[in-house]
CSV table of C-alpha atoms in Angstrom, one decimal:
chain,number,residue,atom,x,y,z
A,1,UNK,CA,-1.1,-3.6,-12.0
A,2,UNK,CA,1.7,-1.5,-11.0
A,3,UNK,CA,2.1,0.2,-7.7
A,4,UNK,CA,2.2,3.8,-6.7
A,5,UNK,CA,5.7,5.0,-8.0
A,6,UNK,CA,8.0,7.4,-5.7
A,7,UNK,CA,11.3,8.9,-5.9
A,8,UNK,CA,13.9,9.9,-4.8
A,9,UNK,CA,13.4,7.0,-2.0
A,10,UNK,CA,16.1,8.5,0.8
A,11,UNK,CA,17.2,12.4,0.6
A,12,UNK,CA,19.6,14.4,3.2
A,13,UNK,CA,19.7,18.0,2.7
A,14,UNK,CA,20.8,20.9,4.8
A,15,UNK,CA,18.3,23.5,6.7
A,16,UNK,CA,17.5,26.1,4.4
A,17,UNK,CA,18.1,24.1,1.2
A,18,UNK,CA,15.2,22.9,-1.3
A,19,UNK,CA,14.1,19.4,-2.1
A,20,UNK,CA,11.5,18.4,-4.2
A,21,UNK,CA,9.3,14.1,-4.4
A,22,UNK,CA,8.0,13.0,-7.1
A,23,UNK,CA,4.9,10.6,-7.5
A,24,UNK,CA,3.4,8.9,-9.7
A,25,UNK,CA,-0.1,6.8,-8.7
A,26,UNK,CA,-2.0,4.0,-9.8
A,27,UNK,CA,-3.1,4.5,-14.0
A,28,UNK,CA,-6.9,5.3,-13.6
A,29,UNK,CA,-6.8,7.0,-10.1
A,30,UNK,CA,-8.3,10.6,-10.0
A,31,UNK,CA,-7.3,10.9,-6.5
A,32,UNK,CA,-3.8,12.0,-5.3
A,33,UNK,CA,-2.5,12.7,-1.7
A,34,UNK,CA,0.7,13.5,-0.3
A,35,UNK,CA,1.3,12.6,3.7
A,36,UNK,CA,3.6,13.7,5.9
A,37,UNK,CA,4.6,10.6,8.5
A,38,UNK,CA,6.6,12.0,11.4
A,39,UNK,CA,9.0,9.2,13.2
A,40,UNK,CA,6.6,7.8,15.8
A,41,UNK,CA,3.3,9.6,14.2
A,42,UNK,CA,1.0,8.5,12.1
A,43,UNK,CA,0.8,10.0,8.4
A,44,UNK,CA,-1.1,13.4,8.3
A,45,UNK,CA,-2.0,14.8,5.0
A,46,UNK,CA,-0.6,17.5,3.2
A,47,UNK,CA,-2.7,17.9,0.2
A,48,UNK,CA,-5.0,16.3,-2.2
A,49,UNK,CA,-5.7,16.2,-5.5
A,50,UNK,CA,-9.0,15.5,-7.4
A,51,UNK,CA,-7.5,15.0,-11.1
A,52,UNK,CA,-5.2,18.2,-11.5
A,53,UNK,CA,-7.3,20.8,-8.9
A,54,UNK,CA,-6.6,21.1,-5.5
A,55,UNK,CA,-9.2,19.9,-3.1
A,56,UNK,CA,-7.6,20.0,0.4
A,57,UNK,CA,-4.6,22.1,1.6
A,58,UNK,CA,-5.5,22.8,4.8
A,59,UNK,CA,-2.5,21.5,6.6
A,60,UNK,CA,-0.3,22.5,3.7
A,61,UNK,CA,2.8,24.9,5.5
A,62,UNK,CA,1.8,27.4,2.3
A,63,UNK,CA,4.9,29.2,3.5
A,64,UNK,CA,7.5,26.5,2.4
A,65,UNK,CA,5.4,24.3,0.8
A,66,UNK,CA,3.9,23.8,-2.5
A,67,UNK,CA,2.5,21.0,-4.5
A,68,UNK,CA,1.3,20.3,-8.1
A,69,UNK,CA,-0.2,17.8,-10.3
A,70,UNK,CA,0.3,18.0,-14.4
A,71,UNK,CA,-2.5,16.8,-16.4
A,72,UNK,CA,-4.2,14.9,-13.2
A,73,UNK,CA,-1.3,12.0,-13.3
A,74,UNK,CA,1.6,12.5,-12.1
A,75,UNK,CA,2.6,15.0,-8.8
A,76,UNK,CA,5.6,16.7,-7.1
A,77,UNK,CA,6.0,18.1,-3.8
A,78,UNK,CA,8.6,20.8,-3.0
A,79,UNK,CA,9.5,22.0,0.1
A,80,UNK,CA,11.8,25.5,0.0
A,81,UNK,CA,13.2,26.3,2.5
A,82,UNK,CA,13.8,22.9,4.7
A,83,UNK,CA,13.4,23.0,8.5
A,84,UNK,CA,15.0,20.4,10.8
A,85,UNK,CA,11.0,19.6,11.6
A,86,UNK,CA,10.8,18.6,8.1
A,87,UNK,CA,12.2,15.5,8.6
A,88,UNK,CA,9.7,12.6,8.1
A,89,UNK,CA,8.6,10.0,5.7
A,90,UNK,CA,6.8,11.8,2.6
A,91,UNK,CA,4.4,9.3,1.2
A,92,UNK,CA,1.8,9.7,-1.6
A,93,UNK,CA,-1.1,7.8,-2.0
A,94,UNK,CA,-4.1,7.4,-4.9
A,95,UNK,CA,-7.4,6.2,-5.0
A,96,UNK,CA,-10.1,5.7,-7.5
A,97,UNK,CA,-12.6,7.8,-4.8
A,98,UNK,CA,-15.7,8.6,-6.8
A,99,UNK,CA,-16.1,5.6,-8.8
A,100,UNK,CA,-16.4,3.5,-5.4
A,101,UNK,CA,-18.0,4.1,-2.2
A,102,UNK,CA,-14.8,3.3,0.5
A,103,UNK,CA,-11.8,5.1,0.3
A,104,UNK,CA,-9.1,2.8,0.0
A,105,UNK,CA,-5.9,4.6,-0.6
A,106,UNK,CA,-2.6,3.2,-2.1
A,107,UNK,CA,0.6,4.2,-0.8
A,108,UNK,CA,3.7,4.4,-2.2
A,109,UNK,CA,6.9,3.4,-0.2
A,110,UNK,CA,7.7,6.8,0.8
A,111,UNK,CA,10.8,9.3,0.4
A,112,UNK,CA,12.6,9.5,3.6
A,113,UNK,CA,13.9,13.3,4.3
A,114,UNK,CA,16.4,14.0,6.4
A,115,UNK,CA,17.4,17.6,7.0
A,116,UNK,CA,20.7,18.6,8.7
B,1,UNK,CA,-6.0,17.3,18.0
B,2,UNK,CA,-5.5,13.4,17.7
B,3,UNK,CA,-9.4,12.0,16.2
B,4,UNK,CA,-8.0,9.2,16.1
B,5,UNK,CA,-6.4,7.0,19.3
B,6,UNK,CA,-4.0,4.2,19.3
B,7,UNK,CA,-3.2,4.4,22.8
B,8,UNK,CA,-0.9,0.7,22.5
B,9,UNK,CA,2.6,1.4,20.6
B,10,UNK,CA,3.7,-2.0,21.3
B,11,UNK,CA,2.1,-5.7,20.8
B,12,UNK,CA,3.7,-8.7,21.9
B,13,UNK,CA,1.8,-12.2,20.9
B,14,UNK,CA,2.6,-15.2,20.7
B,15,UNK,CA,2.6,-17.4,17.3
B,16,UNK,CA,-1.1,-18.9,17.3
B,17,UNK,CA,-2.5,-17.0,19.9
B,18,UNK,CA,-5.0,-14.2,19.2
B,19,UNK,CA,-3.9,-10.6,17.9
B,20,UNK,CA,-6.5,-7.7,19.7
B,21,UNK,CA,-5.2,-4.0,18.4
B,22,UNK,CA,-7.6,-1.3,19.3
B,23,UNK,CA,-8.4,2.1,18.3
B,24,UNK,CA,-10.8,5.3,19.3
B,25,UNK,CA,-11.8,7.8,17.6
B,26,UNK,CA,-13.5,11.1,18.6
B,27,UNK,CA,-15.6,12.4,16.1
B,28,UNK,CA,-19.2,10.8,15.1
B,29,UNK,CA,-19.3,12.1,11.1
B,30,UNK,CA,-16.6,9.5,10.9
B,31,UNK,CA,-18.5,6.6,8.7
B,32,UNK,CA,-15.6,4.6,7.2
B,33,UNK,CA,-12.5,3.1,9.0
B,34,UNK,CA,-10.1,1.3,7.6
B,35,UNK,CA,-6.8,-0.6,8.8
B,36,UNK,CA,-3.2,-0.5,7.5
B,37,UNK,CA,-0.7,-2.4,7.7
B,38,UNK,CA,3.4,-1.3,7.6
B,39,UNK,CA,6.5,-3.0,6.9
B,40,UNK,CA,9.7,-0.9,7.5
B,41,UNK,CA,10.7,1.0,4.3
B,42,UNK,CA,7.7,0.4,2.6
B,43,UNK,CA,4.3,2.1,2.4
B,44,UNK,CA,1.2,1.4,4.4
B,45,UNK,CA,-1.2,-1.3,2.7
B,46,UNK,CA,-4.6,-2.0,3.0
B,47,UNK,CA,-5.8,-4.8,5.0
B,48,UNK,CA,-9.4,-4.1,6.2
B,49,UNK,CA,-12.2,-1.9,6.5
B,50,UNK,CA,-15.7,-1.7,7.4
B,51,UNK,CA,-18.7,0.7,7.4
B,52,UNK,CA,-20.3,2.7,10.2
B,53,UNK,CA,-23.2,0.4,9.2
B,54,UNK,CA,-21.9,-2.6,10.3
B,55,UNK,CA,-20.5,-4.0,13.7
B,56,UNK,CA,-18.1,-6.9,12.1
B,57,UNK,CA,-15.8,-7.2,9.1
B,58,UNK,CA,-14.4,-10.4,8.4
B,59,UNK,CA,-11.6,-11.6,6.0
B,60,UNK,CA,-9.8,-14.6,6.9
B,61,UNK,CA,-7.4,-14.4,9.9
B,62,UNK,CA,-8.5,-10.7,10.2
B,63,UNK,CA,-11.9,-9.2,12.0
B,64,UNK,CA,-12.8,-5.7,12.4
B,65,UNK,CA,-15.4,-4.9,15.0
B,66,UNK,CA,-17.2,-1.7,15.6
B,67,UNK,CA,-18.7,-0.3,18.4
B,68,UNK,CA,-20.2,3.1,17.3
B,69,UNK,CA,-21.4,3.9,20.5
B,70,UNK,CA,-18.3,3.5,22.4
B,71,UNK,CA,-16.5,5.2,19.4
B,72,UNK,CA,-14.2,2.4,19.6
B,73,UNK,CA,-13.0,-0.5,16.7
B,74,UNK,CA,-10.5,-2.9,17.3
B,75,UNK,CA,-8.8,-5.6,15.1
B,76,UNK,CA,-8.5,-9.2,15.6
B,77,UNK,CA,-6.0,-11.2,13.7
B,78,UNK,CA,-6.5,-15.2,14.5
B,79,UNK,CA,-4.0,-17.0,14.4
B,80,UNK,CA,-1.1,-14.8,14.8
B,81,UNK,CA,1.7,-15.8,12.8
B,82,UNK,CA,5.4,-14.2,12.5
B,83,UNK,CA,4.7,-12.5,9.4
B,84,UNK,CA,1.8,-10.4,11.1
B,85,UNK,CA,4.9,-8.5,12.5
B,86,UNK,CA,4.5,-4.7,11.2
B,87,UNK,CA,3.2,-1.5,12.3
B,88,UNK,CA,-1.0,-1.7,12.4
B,89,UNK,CA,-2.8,1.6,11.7
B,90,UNK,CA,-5.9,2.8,12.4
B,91,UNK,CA,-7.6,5.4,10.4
B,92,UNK,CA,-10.9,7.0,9.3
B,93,UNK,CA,-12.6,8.9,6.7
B,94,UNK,CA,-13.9,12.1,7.1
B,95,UNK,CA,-17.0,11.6,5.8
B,96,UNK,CA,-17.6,13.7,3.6
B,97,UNK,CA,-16.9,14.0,-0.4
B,98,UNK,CA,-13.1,14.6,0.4
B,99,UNK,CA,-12.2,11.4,1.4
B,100,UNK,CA,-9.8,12.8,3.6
B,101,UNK,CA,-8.3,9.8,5.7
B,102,UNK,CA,-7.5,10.5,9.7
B,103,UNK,CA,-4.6,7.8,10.9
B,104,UNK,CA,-3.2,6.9,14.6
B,105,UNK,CA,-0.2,6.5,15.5
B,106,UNK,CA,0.1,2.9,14.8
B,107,UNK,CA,1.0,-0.2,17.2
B,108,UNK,CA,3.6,-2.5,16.7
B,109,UNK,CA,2.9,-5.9,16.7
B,110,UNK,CA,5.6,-8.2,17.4
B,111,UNK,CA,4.3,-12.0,17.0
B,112,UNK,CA,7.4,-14.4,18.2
B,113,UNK,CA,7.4,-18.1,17.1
């Protein structure tokens, strides 16, 4: 069974440019999430996805931030403009979350974003 | 507002010896925890979880206890070995339909032959 799929898997912009992950999760998973992992931290989440709708962006920066899921499969993640705090490990994650009772989430490796 | 409390960055151990990582939490709706493991470059993976129901998870070298009144859980990995090296983290679900997952900061183990 293949993995959760990210990409790019480094980036280094400058402040005030755009950038923009891409994910793609486990075939099968309704569940999608995108974590932010400051150096040092441990990952906080950004959004989440139930299928295509959005079921929690409560820590979302709305302001720089957006997020969206085609068709429930794959995601991207876009952040416009960058702030130095931006830089962190952006990781997405799946789950099957509704047809089990835990909530074991897969990660992807993680894009690394560096902003200058 | 950290809920959840690794309060060890660093683990030094010993190859064969006993691995103890702990973690606290703060909030009482929390009814799932689970712990991570993290190899540099790559993504967190699964190792273990266990229910609020239960006091002891246990899956080969690794044990998960749970003490609900203490609001505390740690992790014992026996024996240690070199390849146990990586970033452990602690994390719980929200408990509720989200399944929104709340980490720690992690501890580095370090297990030296």
């Amino acid at each position: 069974e293949a993995g959760v799929a990210q990409s790019p898997r480094y980036k280094i912009i400058e402040k005030r440019q755009s950038v923009a992950f891409w994910c793609n999760p486990i075939s099968g998973h309704a569940t999608l999430y995108w974590y932010q992992q400051i150096l040092g931290q441990g990952p906080k989440l950004l959004i989440q996805f139930q299928n295509n709708g959005v079921v929690d962006d409560s820590q979302l920066p709305k302001d720089r931030f957006s997020a969206e899921r085609l068709k429930g499969v794959d995601s991207t993640l876009k952040i416009q403009p960058a702030k130095l705090e931006d830089s962190a490990v952006y990781l997405c994650a799946s789950s099957s979350r509704g047809t089990s009772g835990n909530n074991e989430q897969f990660f992807g490796p993680g894009t690394r974003l560096t902003v200058l | 507002d950290q809920q959840v409390k690794q309060n060890s960055p660093s683990l030094s151990v010993q190859e064969g010896r006993i691995s103890i990582l702990n973690c606290d939490y703060t909030n009482s709706m929390f009814d799932y925890f689970l712990w991570y493991k993290k190899y540099p470059a790559e993504g967190p993976t699964f190792l273990i979880s266990i229910s609020s129901i239960k006091d002891k998870n246990e899956d080969g070298r690794f044990t998960v206890f749970l003490n609900k009144s203490a609001k505390h859980l740690s992790l014992h990995i026996v024996p240690s070995q070199p390849g146990d090296s990586a970033v452990y983290f602690c994390a719980a679900d929200g408990g509720s339909t989200l399944g929104r997952l709340y980490f720690g900061r992690g501890t580095q183990l370090t297990v030296w032959p």
